[in-house]
Coordinates of C-alpha atoms in Angstrom, one line a residue:
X22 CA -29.4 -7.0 -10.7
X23 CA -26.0 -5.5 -10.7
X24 CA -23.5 -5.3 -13.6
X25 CA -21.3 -8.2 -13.7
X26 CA -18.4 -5.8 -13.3
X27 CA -19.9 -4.7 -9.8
X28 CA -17.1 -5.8 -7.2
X29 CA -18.5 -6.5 -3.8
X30 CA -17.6 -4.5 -1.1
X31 CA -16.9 -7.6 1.3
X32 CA -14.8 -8.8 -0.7
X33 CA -12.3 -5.7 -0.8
X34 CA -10.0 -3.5 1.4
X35 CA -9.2 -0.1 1.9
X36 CA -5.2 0.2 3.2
X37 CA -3.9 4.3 3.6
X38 CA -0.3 5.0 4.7
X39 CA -1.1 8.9 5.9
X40 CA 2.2 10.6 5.9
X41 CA 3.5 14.0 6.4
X42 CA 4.7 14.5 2.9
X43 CA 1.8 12.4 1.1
X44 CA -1.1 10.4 1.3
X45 CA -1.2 6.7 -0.4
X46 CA -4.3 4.9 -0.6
X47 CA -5.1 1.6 -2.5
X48 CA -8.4 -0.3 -2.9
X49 CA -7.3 -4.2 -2.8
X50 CA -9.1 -7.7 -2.6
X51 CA -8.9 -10.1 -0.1
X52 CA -5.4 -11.6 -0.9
X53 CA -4.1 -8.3 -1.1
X54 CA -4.0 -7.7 -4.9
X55 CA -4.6 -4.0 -6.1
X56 CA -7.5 -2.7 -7.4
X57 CA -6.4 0.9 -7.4
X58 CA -4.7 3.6 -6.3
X59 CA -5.1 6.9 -5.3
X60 CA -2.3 9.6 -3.7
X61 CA -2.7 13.0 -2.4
X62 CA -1.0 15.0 -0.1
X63 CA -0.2 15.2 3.6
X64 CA -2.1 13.8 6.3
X65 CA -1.2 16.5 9.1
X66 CA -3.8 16.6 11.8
X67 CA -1.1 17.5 14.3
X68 CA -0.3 21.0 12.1
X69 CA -3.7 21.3 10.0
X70 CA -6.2 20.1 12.0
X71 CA -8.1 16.8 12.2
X72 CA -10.9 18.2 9.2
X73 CA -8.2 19.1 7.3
X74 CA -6.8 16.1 7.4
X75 CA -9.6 13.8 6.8
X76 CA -10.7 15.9 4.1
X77 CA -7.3 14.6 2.3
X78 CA -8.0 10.9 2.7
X79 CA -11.8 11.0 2.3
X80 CA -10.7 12.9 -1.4
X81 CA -8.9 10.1 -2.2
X82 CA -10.9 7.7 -0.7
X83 CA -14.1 9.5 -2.9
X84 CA -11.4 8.9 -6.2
X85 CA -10.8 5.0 -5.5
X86 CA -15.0 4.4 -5.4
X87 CA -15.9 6.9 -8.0
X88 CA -16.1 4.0 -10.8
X89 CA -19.1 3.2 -9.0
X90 CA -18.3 -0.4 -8.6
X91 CA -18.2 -1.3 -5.5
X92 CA -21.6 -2.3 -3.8
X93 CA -21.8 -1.6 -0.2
X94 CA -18.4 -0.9 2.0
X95 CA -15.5 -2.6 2.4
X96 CA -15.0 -5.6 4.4
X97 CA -12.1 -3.4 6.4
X98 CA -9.9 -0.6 6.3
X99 CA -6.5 -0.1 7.6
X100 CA -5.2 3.0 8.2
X101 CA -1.5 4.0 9.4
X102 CA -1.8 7.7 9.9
X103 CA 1.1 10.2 11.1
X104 CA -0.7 12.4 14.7
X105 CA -1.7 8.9 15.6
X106 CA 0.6 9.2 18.2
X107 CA -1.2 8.9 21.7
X108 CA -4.0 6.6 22.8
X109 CA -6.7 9.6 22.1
X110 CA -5.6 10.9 19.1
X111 CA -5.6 7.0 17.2
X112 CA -9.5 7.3 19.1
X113 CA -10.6 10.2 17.4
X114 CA -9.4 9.6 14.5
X115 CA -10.5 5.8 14.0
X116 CA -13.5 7.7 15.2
X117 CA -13.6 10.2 12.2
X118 CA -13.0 7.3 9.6
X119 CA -15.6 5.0 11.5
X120 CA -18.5 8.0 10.7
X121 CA -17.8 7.9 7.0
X122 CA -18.8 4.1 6.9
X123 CA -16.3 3.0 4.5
X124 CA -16.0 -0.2 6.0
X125 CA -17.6 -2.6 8.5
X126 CA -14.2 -2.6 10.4
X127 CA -11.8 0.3 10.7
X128 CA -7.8 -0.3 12.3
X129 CA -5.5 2.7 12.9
X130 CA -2.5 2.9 14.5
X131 CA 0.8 5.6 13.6
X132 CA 2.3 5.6 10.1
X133 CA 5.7 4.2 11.9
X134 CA 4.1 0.5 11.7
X135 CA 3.7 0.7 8.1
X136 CA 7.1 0.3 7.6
X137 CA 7.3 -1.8 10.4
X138 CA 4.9 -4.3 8.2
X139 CA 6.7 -3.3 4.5
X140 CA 9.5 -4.4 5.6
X141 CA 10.1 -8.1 8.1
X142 CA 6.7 -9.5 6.0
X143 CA 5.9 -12.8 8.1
X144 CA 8.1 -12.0 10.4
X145 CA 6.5 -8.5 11.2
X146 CA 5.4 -9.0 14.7
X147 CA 9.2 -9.0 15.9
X148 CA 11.4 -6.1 15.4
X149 CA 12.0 -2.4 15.3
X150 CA 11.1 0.1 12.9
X151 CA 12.1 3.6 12.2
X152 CA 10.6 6.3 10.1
X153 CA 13.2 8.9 9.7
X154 CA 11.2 11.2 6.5
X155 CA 10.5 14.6 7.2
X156 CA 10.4 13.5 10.7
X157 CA 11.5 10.8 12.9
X158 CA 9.5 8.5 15.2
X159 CA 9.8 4.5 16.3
X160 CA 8.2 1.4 17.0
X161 CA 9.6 -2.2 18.4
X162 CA 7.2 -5.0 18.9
X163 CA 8.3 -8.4 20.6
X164 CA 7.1 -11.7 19.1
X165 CA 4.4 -11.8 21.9
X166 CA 2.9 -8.4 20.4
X167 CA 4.2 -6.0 23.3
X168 CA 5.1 -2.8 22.3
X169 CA 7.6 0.0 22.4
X170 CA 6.6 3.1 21.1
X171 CA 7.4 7.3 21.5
X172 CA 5.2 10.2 22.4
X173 CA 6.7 11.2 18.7
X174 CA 5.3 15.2 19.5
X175 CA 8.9 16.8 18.3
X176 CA 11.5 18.4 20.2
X177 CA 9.1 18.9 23.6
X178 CA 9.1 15.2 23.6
X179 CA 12.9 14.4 22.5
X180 CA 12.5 14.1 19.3
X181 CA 15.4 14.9 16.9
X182 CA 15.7 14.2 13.5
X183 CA 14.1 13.9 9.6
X184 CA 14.6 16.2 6.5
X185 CA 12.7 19.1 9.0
X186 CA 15.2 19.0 12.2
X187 CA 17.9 18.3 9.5
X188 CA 17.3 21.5 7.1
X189 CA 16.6 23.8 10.5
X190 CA 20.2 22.6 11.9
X191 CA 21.6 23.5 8.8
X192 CA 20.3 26.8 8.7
X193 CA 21.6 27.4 12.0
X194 CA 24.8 26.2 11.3
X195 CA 24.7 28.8 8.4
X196 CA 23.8 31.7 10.2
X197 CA 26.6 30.9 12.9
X198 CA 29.0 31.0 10.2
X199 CA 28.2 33.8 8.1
X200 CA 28.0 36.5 11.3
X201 CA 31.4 34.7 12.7
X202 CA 29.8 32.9 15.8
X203 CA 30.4 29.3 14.5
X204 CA 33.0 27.5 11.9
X205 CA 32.8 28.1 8.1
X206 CA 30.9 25.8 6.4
X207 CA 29.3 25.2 2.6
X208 CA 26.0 25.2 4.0
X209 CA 25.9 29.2 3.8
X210 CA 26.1 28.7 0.4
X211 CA 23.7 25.7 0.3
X212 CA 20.9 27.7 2.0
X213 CA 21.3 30.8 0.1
X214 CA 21.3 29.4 -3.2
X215 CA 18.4 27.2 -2.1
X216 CA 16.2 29.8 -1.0
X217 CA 17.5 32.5 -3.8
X218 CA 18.7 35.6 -1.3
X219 CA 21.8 36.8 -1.0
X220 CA 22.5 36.0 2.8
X221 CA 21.8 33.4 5.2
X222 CA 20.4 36.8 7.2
X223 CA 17.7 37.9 4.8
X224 CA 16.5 34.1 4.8
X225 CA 16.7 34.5 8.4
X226 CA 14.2 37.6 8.5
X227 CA 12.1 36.4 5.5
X228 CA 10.8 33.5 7.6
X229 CA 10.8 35.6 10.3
X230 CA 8.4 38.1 8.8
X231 CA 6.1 35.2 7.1
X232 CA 7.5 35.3 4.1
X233 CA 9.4 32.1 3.7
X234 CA 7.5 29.2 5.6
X235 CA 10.0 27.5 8.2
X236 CA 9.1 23.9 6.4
X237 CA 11.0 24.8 3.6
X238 CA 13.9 24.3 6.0
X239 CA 13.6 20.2 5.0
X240 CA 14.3 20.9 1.7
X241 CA 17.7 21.4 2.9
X242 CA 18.5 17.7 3.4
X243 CA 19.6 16.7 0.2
X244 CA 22.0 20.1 0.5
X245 CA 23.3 18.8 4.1
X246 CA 24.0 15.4 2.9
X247 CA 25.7 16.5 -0.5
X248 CA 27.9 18.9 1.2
X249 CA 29.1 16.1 4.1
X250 CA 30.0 14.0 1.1
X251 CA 31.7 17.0 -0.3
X252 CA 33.8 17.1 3.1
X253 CA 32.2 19.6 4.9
X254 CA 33.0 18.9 8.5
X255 CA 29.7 20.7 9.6
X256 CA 27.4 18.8 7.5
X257 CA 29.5 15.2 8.0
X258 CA 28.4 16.3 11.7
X259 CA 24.5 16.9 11.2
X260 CA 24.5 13.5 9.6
X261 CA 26.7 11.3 12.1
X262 CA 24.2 13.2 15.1
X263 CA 21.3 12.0 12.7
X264 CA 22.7 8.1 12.6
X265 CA 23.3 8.1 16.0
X266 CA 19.7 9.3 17.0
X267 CA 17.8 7.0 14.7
X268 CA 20.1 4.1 16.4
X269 CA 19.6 5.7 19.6
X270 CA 15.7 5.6 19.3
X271 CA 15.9 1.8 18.3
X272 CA 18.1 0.7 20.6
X273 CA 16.3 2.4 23.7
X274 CA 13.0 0.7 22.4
X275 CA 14.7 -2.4 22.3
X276 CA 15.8 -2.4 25.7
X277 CA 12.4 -1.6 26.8
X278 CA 10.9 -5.0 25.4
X279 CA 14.1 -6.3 26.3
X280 CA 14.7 -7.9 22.8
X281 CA 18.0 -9.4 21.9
X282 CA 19.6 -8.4 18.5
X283 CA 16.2 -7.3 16.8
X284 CA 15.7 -6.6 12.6
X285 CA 15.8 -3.2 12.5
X286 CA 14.0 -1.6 10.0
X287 CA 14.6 1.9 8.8
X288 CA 12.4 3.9 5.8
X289 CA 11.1 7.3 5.0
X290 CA 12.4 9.5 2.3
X291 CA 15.6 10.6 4.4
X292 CA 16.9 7.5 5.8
X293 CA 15.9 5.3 2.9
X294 CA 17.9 7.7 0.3
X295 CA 20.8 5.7 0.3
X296 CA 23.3 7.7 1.8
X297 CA 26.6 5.9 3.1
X298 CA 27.6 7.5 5.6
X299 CA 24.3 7.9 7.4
X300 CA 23.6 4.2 6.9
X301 CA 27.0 3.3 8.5
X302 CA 26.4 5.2 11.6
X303 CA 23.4 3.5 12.3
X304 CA 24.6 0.0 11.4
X305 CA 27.6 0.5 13.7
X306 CA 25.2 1.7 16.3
X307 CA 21.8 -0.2 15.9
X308 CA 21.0 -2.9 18.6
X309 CA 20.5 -5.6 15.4
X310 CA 21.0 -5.9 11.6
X311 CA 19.4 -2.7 9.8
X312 CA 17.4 -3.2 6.6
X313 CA 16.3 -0.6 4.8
X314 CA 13.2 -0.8 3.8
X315 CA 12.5 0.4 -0.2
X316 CA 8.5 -1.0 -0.3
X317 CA 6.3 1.9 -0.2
X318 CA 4.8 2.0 3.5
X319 CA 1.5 1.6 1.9
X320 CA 2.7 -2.1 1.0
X321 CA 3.0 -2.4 4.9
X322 CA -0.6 -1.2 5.4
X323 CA -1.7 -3.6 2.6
X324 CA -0.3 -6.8 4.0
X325 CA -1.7 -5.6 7.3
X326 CA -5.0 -5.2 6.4
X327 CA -5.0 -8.7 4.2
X328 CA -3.7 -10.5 7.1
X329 CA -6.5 -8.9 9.3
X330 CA -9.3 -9.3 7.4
X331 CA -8.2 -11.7 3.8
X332 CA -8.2 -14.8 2.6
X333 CA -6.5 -17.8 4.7
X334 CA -3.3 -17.3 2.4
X335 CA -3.0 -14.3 3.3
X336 CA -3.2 -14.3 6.9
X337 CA -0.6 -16.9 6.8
X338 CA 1.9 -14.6 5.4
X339 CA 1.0 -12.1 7.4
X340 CA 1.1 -13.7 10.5
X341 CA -2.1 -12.3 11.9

């Protein structure tokens, strides 16, 4: 007979927000209370691979069962993954968690609806949400479930904006000023001190020559936006272009459903910061009211998966 402290797999769920700068996972019951937790780093199939990627969230999915116990698999697992961006690449990788029988029922869908869900709770079939972190992608849904949603594959597709595009415009906004080609700006100063070289021109050539990786370019964020509150006019620039592509995104995807004054929902580590200026573009340019959404995503993929497959007061906040 099992331990009495054995909790039955049927009567738990497994809900991951996969993101490009970390990986959250929590084991919960039926009604959406946590078990556990486990957090590791990126889920990046798009860059790393779809192995490499899996092997992240099966390490963390391997830390939340190794008490021991749980008896059998879960009743379901919801998983909101960044590269979940086209119709084949959700497949294979609802495919990849499927094979590692975890669950009896496995939902995955892009990272962007975790917030989407975090945010407008009972509400969350109606709105627009936008992830603006390291990148930026959207998703609008219409209170009779159609969808709006973006190829999200970065610039090829139309994509600007996040901590990434941010820190790359910065240093090219850098290197225009220090050989004379574009206005002076404190961002020469923020990108050399931030890397730890004595030009914007060795940073240049060091990433250039693989020895600085480009992705340290997001770090820069923080720089951009403490400069444009500074009164750079470069940097107050990066971040009005920023505000007017994460309302841009929105309201396109609310024309498309052809939804009248939507919630929109903004989160990720860049547009959730707090940052005045940036938050006053959008709201002056957003097709709605904005929130900004402070709950961890994996709260969104938590009151998902207990609206899916929990108890009935769950699914009644949840809307499912």
């Amino acid at each position: 007979m099992a331990p009495h402290s054995t909790l039955r797999g049927s009567d738990l769920l497994i809900a991951v927000d996969g993101g490009n700068s970390k990986t959250d996972v929590r084991l919960v019951r039926l009604d959406g209370t946590e078990v556990r937790r486990a957090v590791g780093g990126p889920f990046r199939p798009q860059a790393l691979g779809v192995p490499a990627a899996m092997a992240v969230l099966a390490g963390l999915v391997r830390e939340l069962l190794a008490p021991g116990d749980v008896a059998g698999p879960v009743r379901g697992i919801a998983a909101f993954l960044a590269g979940a961006d086209l119709p084949e690449e959700v497949e294979t990788l609802r495919t990849e968690i499927e094979a590692r029988g975890w669950a009896k029922e496995v939902y995955v869908a892009n990272d962007t609806f975790a917030v989407l869900y975090a945010g407008a709770g009972s509400d969350r079939r109606a709105g627009v949400a936008v992830v603006c972190g390291t990148g930026i992608n959207c998703v609008a849904v219409a209170p009779d479930g159609r969808m709006a949603t973006y190829p999200a594959l970065g610039a090829e597709s139309g994509d600007w904006g996040g901590g990434g595009d941010l820190g790359r415009a910065a240093l090219w906004w850098a290197i225009r000023a220090e050989d004379g080609r574009g206005p002076a700006t404190s961002l020469v100063e923020a990108v050399t001190s931030h890397f730890g070289r004595p030009r914007v021109l060795d940073v240049v050539l060091a990433m250039h020559r693989g020895e600085e990786s480009d992705r340290r370019a997001a770090e820069l964020a923080p720089a951009v936006f403490a400069a444009a509150e500074a009164g750079d006019e470069v940097a107050g620039l990066l971040i009005d272009v920023l505000g007017d592509e994460i309302a841009g995104m929105a309201s396109a995807a609310a024309r498309r459903l052809g939804l009248e004054a939507p919630a929109v929902l903004i989160g990720g580590s860049v547009a959730a910061a707090g940052h005045v200026r940036l938050l006053t573009r959008v709201r002056e340019r957003a097709p709605g009211p904005v929130t900004v959404v402070t709950e961890a995503p994996a709260v969104g993929a938590v009151r998902y998966a207990a609206g899916r497959w929990g108890d009935a007061a769950a699914r009644e906040y949840c809307d499912v």
